[in-house]
Amino acid sequence: MSQYWSPAVRELTPYVPGEQPREQVIKLNTNENPYPPAPGVSEALRNYATDHLRLYPDPTSYALRATLAESYGVSVAETFVGNGSDEVLAFAFQAFFRHDAPLDVPSITYSFYPVYANLYGITLRKHPLNDQWEVDIDSLANASERSGVIFANPNAPTGHAHSLETIEALLKRVTDRVVLVDEAYVDFGAESAVALIGRYPNLLVTGTFSKSRSLAGLRLGYAIGSPELIDGLQRVKDSFNSYPVDSLASLVGIEALKDKEHFKACRNNVITTRERTRLRLEQLGFEVLPSKANFVLAQHPSFEGAQLFAGLRERGILVRHFNTDVLNNFLRITIGTDDEMDSLIEALESLI
Ligand SMILES: *Cc1c(COP(=O)(O)O)cnc(C)c1O
């Protein structure tokens, strides 16, 4: 607390990201991709004329958005890019969810949503997951007088994904406010709701280059939605920072989008390793929730989450442990390379 802080800042509860360790560890705690970005990225960086840095970047990020639009089969007017999807989400909260009515959200989901809600004075109405640890779509759709609906699909940190059909059923019922589907993990095996954009003007899909395109350090995220929603996001962006995406990030993002082979190969590797890891964890007695993401959420009937987390840490392996009542016993484990997962299993074998 400082006397210099505004009342609003005193009230904030900031997001706490997973640790970025300084020493060498096997890092399975923040859902980064274990494989390098597309080879074209290094080449683009090598060829980049430093003189470009004198100039401000294109405030509309047109070239990047055009490539994004082409990749997703939408028009440029249906795309938006920002400094990580976290920023895109912050803009979306500001643009669409600041009404008096509460925002409908699953009780367990990406923990940044409550932080934005708090920042913007938005009330949340939390919907418990069903007994399968799935987002309860029916409950979300049933609520009334809302400022909007937001959930991640696949959800974090459970990894469960709903089908496109289920998401469309929700959109048929919620037409008055924005439905935001956060697809940070969609590339690891789930169906994207981008296919529904043309039919539902209140649907906004967000995504990131951080996970499936191995560019967490670059900070690049996007939204796809009807032109009126994109205009709403642009109004917020241009009232905050006209240039959230720098010229290097644009260039790198374009290269990453263009290399579909590399993208697919990395994604398939992660999926294969995920299923292999799941089996091995189950052999050790873990309950592993089925995942369509690049992580698994697992708990052991005889060992506490905190205890396993600490044991792994001592052995140089970092996973994520959430200190909340419901998730306290779980570990969220990012899928790394096969070698990294072998080390994880070995370490767990010594702990159990
Ligand atoms: C990682 C993550 C994000 C943020 O991604 P960035 O683009 O790196 O900001 C957003 N939503 C969910 C659910 C995530 O897991």
Tab-separated table of C-alpha atoms and ligand atoms in Angstrom:
chain	number	residue	atom	x	y	z
A	1	MET	CA	0.000	0.000	0.000
A	2	SER	CA	1.232	3.447	-0.832
A	3	GLN	CA	-0.319	6.829	-0.210
A	4	TYR	CA	0.390	7.617	-3.854
A	5	TRP	CA	-1.839	4.853	-5.195
A	6	SER	CA	-5.272	5.777	-6.491
A	7	PRO	CA	-8.258	4.155	-4.725
A	8	ALA	CA	-8.798	1.966	-7.801
A	9	VAL	CA	-5.240	0.623	-7.653
A	10	ARG	CA	-5.616	-0.152	-3.943
A	11	GLU	CA	-8.546	-2.388	-4.854
A	12	LEU	CA	-6.751	-4.430	-7.526
A	13	THR	CA	-5.917	-8.129	-7.182
A	14	PRO	CA	-3.374	-8.644	-9.979
A	15	TYR	CA	-2.952	-11.899	-11.897
A	16	VAL	CA	-0.013	-14.029	-10.773
A	17	PRO	CA	1.657	-15.671	-13.787
A	18	GLY	CA	3.524	-18.976	-13.485
A	19	GLU	CA	7.088	-18.556	-12.384
A	20	GLN	CA	9.838	-17.854	-14.964
A	21	PRO	CA	12.853	-19.427	-13.233
A	22	ARG	CA	16.376	-18.116	-13.705
A	23	GLU	CA	18.128	-21.429	-13.200
A	24	GLN	CA	17.936	-24.383	-15.627
A	25	VAL	CA	14.854	-26.435	-14.950
A	26	ILE	CA	12.433	-28.576	-16.916
A	27	LYS	CA	9.711	-26.032	-17.339
A	28	LEU	CA	6.234	-27.523	-17.448
A	29	ASN	CA	4.383	-24.729	-15.643
A	30	THR	CA	3.178	-22.099	-18.126
A	31	ASN	CA	2.016	-24.077	-21.171
A	32	GLU	CA	4.758	-22.890	-23.474
A	33	ASN	CA	5.535	-24.942	-26.578
A	34	PRO	CA	8.677	-27.120	-26.295
A	35	TYR	CA	9.427	-26.766	-30.028
A	36	PRO	CA	10.966	-23.740	-31.755
A	37	PRO	CA	8.885	-21.348	-33.872
A	38	ALA	CA	8.733	-21.803	-37.669
A	39	PRO	CA	12.155	-21.627	-39.416
A	40	GLY	CA	10.910	-18.652	-41.463
A	41	VAL	CA	10.805	-16.654	-38.233
A	42	SER	CA	14.604	-16.722	-37.785
A	43	GLU	CA	15.101	-15.854	-41.401
A	44	ALA	CA	12.720	-12.911	-41.213
A	45	LEU	CA	14.528	-11.636	-38.135
A	46	ARG	CA	17.928	-11.974	-39.848
A	47	ASN	CA	16.673	-10.057	-42.883
A	48	TYR	CA	14.942	-7.340	-40.901
A	49	ALA	CA	16.330	-3.911	-41.797
A	50	THR	CA	17.087	-2.224	-38.480
A	51	ASP	CA	16.264	1.094	-40.060
A	52	HIS	CA	12.587	0.085	-39.931
A	53	LEU	CA	12.747	0.537	-36.187
A	54	ARG	CA	12.917	4.323	-36.687
A	55	LEU	CA	9.328	4.285	-37.840
A	56	TYR	CA	6.113	3.617	-35.987
A	57	PRO	CA	4.431	0.396	-37.029
A	58	ASP	CA	1.168	0.323	-38.996
A	59	PRO	CA	-1.481	1.134	-36.335
A	60	THR	CA	-3.982	-1.169	-38.069
A	61	SER	CA	-1.501	-4.093	-38.392
A	62	TYR	CA	-3.003	-4.611	-41.820
A	63	ALA	CA	-0.442	-7.076	-43.231
A	64	LEU	CA	-0.612	-9.352	-40.196
A	65	ARG	CA	-4.408	-9.208	-40.095
A	66	ALA	CA	-4.603	-9.999	-43.817
A	67	THR	CA	-2.482	-13.125	-43.271
A	68	LEU	CA	-4.580	-14.062	-40.240
A	69	ALA	CA	-7.784	-13.520	-42.227
A	70	GLU	CA	-6.520	-15.757	-45.003
A	71	SER	CA	-5.492	-18.493	-42.553
A	72	TYR	CA	-8.915	-18.530	-40.896
A	73	GLY	CA	-11.060	-17.954	-43.970
A	74	VAL	CA	-12.502	-14.642	-42.740
A	75	SER	CA	-12.246	-11.040	-43.935
A	76	VAL	CA	-9.684	-8.566	-42.607
A	77	ALA	CA	-12.544	-6.538	-41.075
A	78	GLU	CA	-13.314	-9.587	-38.905
A	79	THR	CA	-9.818	-9.670	-37.359
A	80	PHE	CA	-8.069	-7.845	-34.548
A	81	VAL	CA	-4.536	-8.285	-33.171
A	82	GLY	CA	-2.950	-7.211	-29.913
A	83	ASN	CA	0.006	-7.518	-27.577
A	84	GLY	CA	-0.770	-11.072	-26.495
A	85	SER	CA	-4.289	-12.397	-26.199
A	86	ASP	CA	-4.258	-11.174	-22.603
A	87	GLU	CA	-4.352	-7.644	-23.973
A	88	VAL	CA	-7.036	-8.560	-26.511
A	89	LEU	CA	-9.085	-10.000	-23.633
A	90	ALA	CA	-8.585	-6.842	-21.568
A	91	PHE	CA	-9.843	-4.764	-24.504
A	92	ALA	CA	-12.820	-7.090	-24.929
A	93	PHE	CA	-13.800	-6.831	-21.245
A	94	GLN	CA	-13.691	-3.059	-21.577
A	95	ALA	CA	-15.498	-2.977	-24.920
A	96	PHE	CA	-18.312	-5.464	-24.253
A	97	PHE	CA	-18.732	-6.450	-20.606
A	98	ARG	CA	-18.974	-3.129	-18.762
A	99	HIS	CA	-22.707	-3.203	-18.111
A	100	ASP	CA	-24.562	-3.240	-14.801
A	101	ALA	CA	-25.584	-6.883	-15.196
A	102	PRO	CA	-23.088	-9.624	-14.260
A	103	LEU	CA	-20.786	-11.480	-16.636
A	104	ASP	CA	-21.477	-15.223	-16.861
A	105	VAL	CA	-18.326	-17.263	-16.411
A	106	PRO	CA	-17.461	-20.838	-15.343
A	107	SER	CA	-16.339	-21.049	-11.713
A	108	ILE	CA	-13.120	-22.747	-12.820
A	109	THR	CA	-11.499	-21.179	-15.861
A	110	TYR	CA	-8.626	-18.898	-16.859
A	111	SER	CA	-7.791	-16.973	-13.705
A	112	PHE	CA	-7.180	-13.713	-15.553
A	113	TYR	CA	-10.936	-13.193	-16.111
A	114	PRO	CA	-11.673	-12.260	-12.479
A	115	VAL	CA	-8.681	-9.918	-12.568
A	116	TYR	CA	-10.041	-7.969	-15.562
A	117	ALA	CA	-13.519	-7.979	-14.038
A	118	ASN	CA	-12.079	-6.452	-10.892
A	119	LEU	CA	-10.085	-3.882	-12.866
A	120	TYR	CA	-13.183	-2.717	-14.763
A	121	GLY	CA	-15.720	-3.058	-11.945
A	122	ILE	CA	-17.568	-5.908	-13.662
A	123	THR	CA	-19.485	-8.341	-11.447
A	124	LEU	CA	-19.065	-12.047	-12.176
A	125	ARG	CA	-21.739	-14.712	-11.958
A	126	LYS	CA	-19.844	-17.987	-11.560
A	127	HIS	CA	-21.260	-21.246	-12.878
A	128	PRO	CA	-19.832	-24.425	-11.303
A	129	LEU	CA	-18.450	-27.060	-13.661
A	130	ASN	CA	-20.582	-30.184	-14.080
A	131	ASP	CA	-19.582	-33.464	-12.404
A	132	GLN	CA	-17.351	-34.309	-15.386
A	133	TRP	CA	-15.251	-31.165	-14.813
A	134	GLU	CA	-16.823	-29.623	-17.937
A	135	VAL	CA	-18.024	-26.059	-18.489
A	136	ASP	CA	-21.794	-26.173	-17.836
A	137	ILE	CA	-23.082	-24.671	-21.074
A	138	ASP	CA	-26.697	-25.113	-20.072
A	139	SER	CA	-26.214	-23.177	-16.879
A	140	LEU	CA	-24.378	-20.378	-18.735
A	141	ALA	CA	-27.179	-20.165	-21.299
A	142	ASN	CA	-29.959	-20.210	-18.696
A	143	ALA	CA	-28.890	-17.083	-16.854
A	144	SER	CA	-30.576	-13.824	-17.767
A	145	GLU	CA	-29.776	-10.101	-17.551
A	146	ARG	CA	-26.138	-10.505	-18.259
A	147	SER	CA	-23.303	-8.352	-19.577
A	148	GLY	CA	-21.954	-11.281	-21.571
A	149	VAL	CA	-20.576	-14.816	-21.432
A	150	ILE	CA	-16.914	-15.805	-21.410
A	151	PHE	CA	-15.200	-19.175	-21.193
A	152	ALA	CA	-12.099	-20.867	-22.530
A	153	ASN	CA	-12.506	-23.782	-24.981
A	154	PRO	CA	-10.555	-25.966	-24.288
A	155	ASN	CA	-11.002	-24.754	-20.749
A	156	ALA	CA	-8.068	-23.992	-18.470
A	157	PRO	CA	-6.830	-25.632	-16.360
A	158	THR	CA	-9.018	-28.683	-17.005
A	159	GLY	CA	-8.287	-29.175	-20.734
A	160	HIS	CA	-11.850	-30.200	-21.568
A	161	ALA	CA	-13.292	-28.880	-24.843
A	162	HIS	CA	-16.906	-28.665	-25.957
A	163	SER	CA	-17.888	-29.499	-29.545
A	164	LEU	CA	-18.791	-26.856	-32.081
A	165	GLU	CA	-22.346	-28.115	-31.912
A	166	THR	CA	-22.583	-27.416	-28.190
A	167	ILE	CA	-21.153	-23.935	-28.630
A	168	GLU	CA	-23.621	-23.204	-31.377
A	169	ALA	CA	-26.448	-24.352	-29.093
A	170	LEU	CA	-25.280	-21.719	-26.581
A	171	LEU	CA	-25.154	-19.043	-29.281
A	172	LYS	CA	-28.712	-19.846	-30.286
A	173	ARG	CA	-29.788	-19.054	-26.737
A	174	VAL	CA	-27.588	-16.048	-25.934
A	175	THR	CA	-28.156	-13.392	-28.570
A	176	ASP	CA	-28.368	-10.142	-26.608
A	177	ARG	CA	-24.743	-9.869	-25.456
A	178	VAL	CA	-21.251	-10.905	-26.532
A	179	VAL	CA	-20.226	-14.533	-26.135
A	180	LEU	CA	-16.432	-14.673	-25.939
A	181	VAL	CA	-14.770	-18.028	-26.580
A	182	ASP	CA	-11.100	-17.982	-25.587
A	183	GLU	CA	-9.349	-20.474	-27.875
A	184	ALA	CA	-5.819	-20.201	-26.505
A	185	TYR	CA	-5.518	-24.017	-26.701
A	186	VAL	CA	-7.824	-24.876	-29.579
A	187	ASP	CA	-5.030	-26.043	-31.901
A	188	PHE	CA	-4.219	-29.045	-29.729
A	189	GLY	CA	-7.295	-31.000	-30.764
A	190	ALA	CA	-10.489	-28.978	-30.278
A	191	GLU	CA	-12.899	-27.479	-32.833
A	192	SER	CA	-12.710	-23.740	-33.463
A	193	ALA	CA	-15.819	-21.571	-33.203
A	194	VAL	CA	-14.376	-19.300	-35.915
A	195	ALA	CA	-16.532	-21.394	-38.274
A	196	LEU	CA	-19.598	-19.738	-36.679
A	197	ILE	CA	-18.459	-16.113	-36.964
A	198	GLY	CA	-20.509	-15.252	-40.061
A	199	ARG	CA	-23.750	-16.439	-38.464
A	200	TYR	CA	-23.470	-14.984	-34.954
A	201	PRO	CA	-22.606	-11.266	-34.834
A	202	ASN	CA	-22.222	-11.465	-31.020
A	203	LEU	CA	-19.541	-14.204	-31.131
A	204	LEU	CA	-15.951	-13.174	-30.434
A	205	VAL	CA	-13.200	-15.788	-30.607
A	206	THR	CA	-9.773	-14.973	-29.184
A	207	GLY	CA	-6.538	-16.838	-29.790
A	208	THR	CA	-2.826	-16.579	-29.218
A	209	PHE	CA	0.499	-17.145	-30.955
A	210	SER	CA	2.026	-18.047	-27.579
A	211	LYS	CA	1.129	-21.708	-27.377
A	212	SER	CA	0.590	-23.549	-30.662
A	213	ARG	CA	2.952	-21.230	-32.574
A	214	SER	CA	5.769	-21.216	-29.990
A	215	LEU	CA	5.869	-17.420	-29.687
A	216	ALA	CA	5.052	-16.692	-26.033
A	217	GLY	CA	7.991	-14.295	-25.833
A	218	LEU	CA	6.775	-12.242	-28.778
A	219	ARG	CA	3.400	-11.280	-27.240
A	220	LEU	CA	0.902	-11.657	-30.046
A	221	GLY	CA	-2.779	-12.492	-29.787
A	222	TYR	CA	-5.860	-12.044	-31.930
A	223	ALA	CA	-9.629	-11.858	-31.997
A	224	ILE	CA	-11.994	-12.896	-34.762
A	225	GLY	CA	-15.580	-11.667	-34.832
A	226	SER	CA	-18.120	-9.588	-36.700
A	227	PRO	CA	-16.904	-6.208	-37.990
A	228	GLU	CA	-19.020	-4.404	-35.378
A	229	LEU	CA	-17.265	-6.267	-32.550
A	230	ILE	CA	-13.872	-5.627	-34.131
A	231	ASP	CA	-14.765	-1.917	-34.341
A	232	GLY	CA	-15.566	-1.998	-30.628
A	233	LEU	CA	-12.131	-3.467	-29.876
A	234	GLN	CA	-10.452	-0.884	-32.103
A	235	ARG	CA	-12.188	1.949	-30.263
A	236	VAL	CA	-10.711	0.686	-26.988
A	237	LYS	CA	-7.285	0.067	-28.506
A	238	ASP	CA	-7.145	3.552	-29.993
A	239	SER	CA	-8.116	5.033	-26.644
A	240	PHE	CA	-5.253	3.217	-24.932
A	241	ASN	CA	-2.324	2.472	-27.257
A	242	SER	CA	-2.403	2.954	-31.026
A	243	TYR	CA	0.524	0.587	-31.610
A	244	PRO	CA	0.194	-2.491	-29.401
A	245	VAL	CA	1.778	-4.713	-32.077
A	246	ASP	CA	5.302	-3.658	-33.014
A	247	SER	CA	6.735	-4.062	-36.508
A	248	LEU	CA	8.928	-7.026	-35.559
A	249	ALA	CA	6.022	-8.871	-33.990
A	250	SER	CA	3.927	-8.358	-37.127
A	251	LEU	CA	6.644	-9.723	-39.344
A	252	VAL	CA	7.267	-12.741	-37.132
A	253	GLY	CA	3.548	-13.407	-36.769
A	254	ILE	CA	3.125	-13.487	-40.543
A	255	GLU	CA	5.969	-15.998	-40.929
A	256	ALA	CA	4.503	-18.197	-38.211
A	257	LEU	CA	1.080	-18.203	-39.876
A	258	LYS	CA	2.504	-19.005	-43.297
A	259	ASP	CA	4.323	-22.180	-42.231
A	260	LYS	CA	1.431	-24.624	-41.955
A	261	GLU	CA	3.663	-27.720	-42.111
A	262	HIS	CA	5.768	-26.714	-39.136
A	263	PHE	CA	2.644	-25.755	-37.208
A	264	LYS	CA	0.994	-29.121	-37.824
A	265	ALA	CA	4.138	-31.102	-37.026
A	266	CYS	CA	4.621	-29.379	-33.644
A	267	ARG	CA	0.956	-29.671	-32.781
A	268	ASN	CA	0.884	-33.367	-33.645
A	269	ASN	CA	4.002	-34.006	-31.570
A	270	VAL	CA	2.427	-32.303	-28.564
A	271	ILE	CA	-0.783	-34.318	-28.971
A	272	THR	CA	1.096	-37.626	-29.260
A	273	THR	CA	3.250	-36.837	-26.228
A	274	ARG	CA	0.174	-35.758	-24.277
A	275	GLU	CA	-1.569	-39.086	-24.804
A	276	ARG	CA	1.584	-41.019	-23.979
A	277	THR	CA	2.065	-38.958	-20.801
A	278	ARG	CA	-1.548	-39.464	-19.812
A	279	LEU	CA	-1.177	-43.251	-19.993
A	280	ARG	CA	2.034	-43.218	-17.984
A	281	LEU	CA	0.521	-40.978	-15.318
A	282	GLU	CA	-2.463	-43.298	-15.093
A	283	GLN	CA	-0.093	-46.242	-14.645
A	284	LEU	CA	1.326	-44.382	-11.643
A	285	GLY	CA	-2.171	-44.162	-10.179
A	286	PHE	CA	-3.017	-40.609	-11.203
A	287	GLU	CA	-6.474	-39.517	-12.230
A	288	VAL	CA	-5.866	-37.512	-15.408
A	289	LEU	CA	-8.655	-35.380	-16.872
A	290	PRO	CA	-9.045	-35.929	-20.634
A	291	SER	CA	-7.364	-32.959	-22.334
A	292	LYS	CA	-7.546	-31.273	-25.722
A	293	ALA	CA	-4.873	-28.776	-24.700
A	294	ASN	CA	-1.080	-28.792	-24.332
A	295	PHE	CA	-1.316	-29.644	-20.638
A	296	VAL	CA	-3.011	-32.187	-18.403
A	297	LEU	CA	-4.610	-31.731	-15.007
A	298	ALA	CA	-3.882	-34.694	-12.778
A	299	GLN	CA	-4.304	-35.744	-9.165
A	300	HIS	CA	-3.104	-38.710	-7.168
A	301	PRO	CA	-5.381	-40.397	-4.611
A	302	SER	CA	-2.575	-40.819	-2.056
A	303	PHE	CA	-0.408	-37.735	-2.465
A	304	GLU	CA	-1.236	-34.080	-2.014
A	305	GLY	CA	-0.735	-31.710	-4.929
A	306	ALA	CA	1.446	-29.364	-2.899
A	307	GLN	CA	3.666	-32.240	-1.780
A	308	LEU	CA	4.213	-33.533	-5.329
A	309	PHE	CA	4.766	-29.997	-6.605
A	310	ALA	CA	7.490	-29.438	-3.996
A	311	GLY	CA	9.089	-32.836	-4.685
A	312	LEU	CA	9.222	-32.177	-8.419
A	313	ARG	CA	10.647	-28.739	-7.827
A	314	GLU	CA	13.477	-30.190	-5.759
A	315	ARG	CA	14.220	-32.441	-8.720
A	316	GLY	CA	14.376	-29.483	-11.087
A	317	ILE	CA	10.930	-29.898	-12.622
A	318	LEU	CA	8.466	-27.047	-12.475
A	319	VAL	CA	4.729	-27.731	-12.844
A	320	ARG	CA	1.759	-25.583	-11.804
A	321	HIS	CA	-0.080	-26.006	-8.532
A	322	PHE	CA	-3.161	-23.888	-7.752
A	323	ASN	CA	-3.802	-23.011	-4.159
A	324	THR	CA	-7.588	-23.031	-4.340
A	325	ASP	CA	-10.008	-25.312	-2.498
A	326	VAL	CA	-11.201	-27.179	-5.557
A	327	LEU	CA	-7.879	-27.517	-7.394
A	328	ASN	CA	-5.625	-27.902	-4.394
A	329	ASN	CA	-4.926	-31.578	-4.989
A	330	PHE	CA	-4.188	-31.235	-8.712
A	331	LEU	CA	-1.073	-30.544	-10.698
A	332	ARG	CA	-1.301	-28.875	-14.072
A	333	ILE	CA	1.458	-30.280	-16.212
A	334	THR	CA	2.458	-28.700	-19.520
A	335	ILE	CA	3.295	-31.159	-22.285
A	336	GLY	CA	6.983	-30.798	-23.127
A	337	THR	CA	9.179	-32.996	-25.336
A	338	ASP	CA	9.155	-36.771	-24.889
A	339	ASP	CA	12.476	-36.512	-23.051
A	340	GLU	CA	11.133	-33.918	-20.654
A	341	MET	CA	8.074	-36.032	-19.953
A	342	ASP	CA	10.292	-39.070	-19.356
A	343	SER	CA	12.149	-37.067	-16.720
A	344	LEU	CA	8.834	-36.039	-15.168
A	345	ILE	CA	7.629	-39.638	-14.958
A	346	GLU	CA	10.958	-40.765	-13.490
A	347	ALA	CA	10.786	-38.046	-10.863
A	348	LEU	CA	7.214	-38.959	-9.994
A	349	GLU	CA	8.168	-42.629	-9.733
A	350	SER	CA	10.760	-41.686	-7.121
A	351	LEU	CA	8.210	-39.597	-5.204
A	352	ILE	CA	5.354	-42.101	-5.160
B	1	LIG	C1	-2.150	-18.465	-22.155
B	1	LIG	C2	-3.578	-18.012	-22.175
B	1	LIG	C3	-3.937	-16.744	-22.644
B	1	LIG	C4	-2.932	-15.667	-22.895
B	1	LIG	O1	-2.122	-15.830	-23.941
B	1	LIG	P1	-1.112	-14.685	-24.386
B	1	LIG	O2	-1.424	-14.502	-25.811
B	1	LIG	O3	0.239	-15.234	-24.128
B	1	LIG	O4	-1.406	-13.448	-23.600
B	1	LIG	C5	-5.268	-16.448	-22.738
B	1	LIG	N1	-6.214	-17.316	-22.372
B	1	LIG	C6	-5.914	-18.531	-21.899
B	1	LIG	C7	-7.006	-19.451	-21.504
B	1	LIG	C8	-4.579	-18.900	-21.771
B	1	LIG	O5	-4.265	-20.070	-21.225
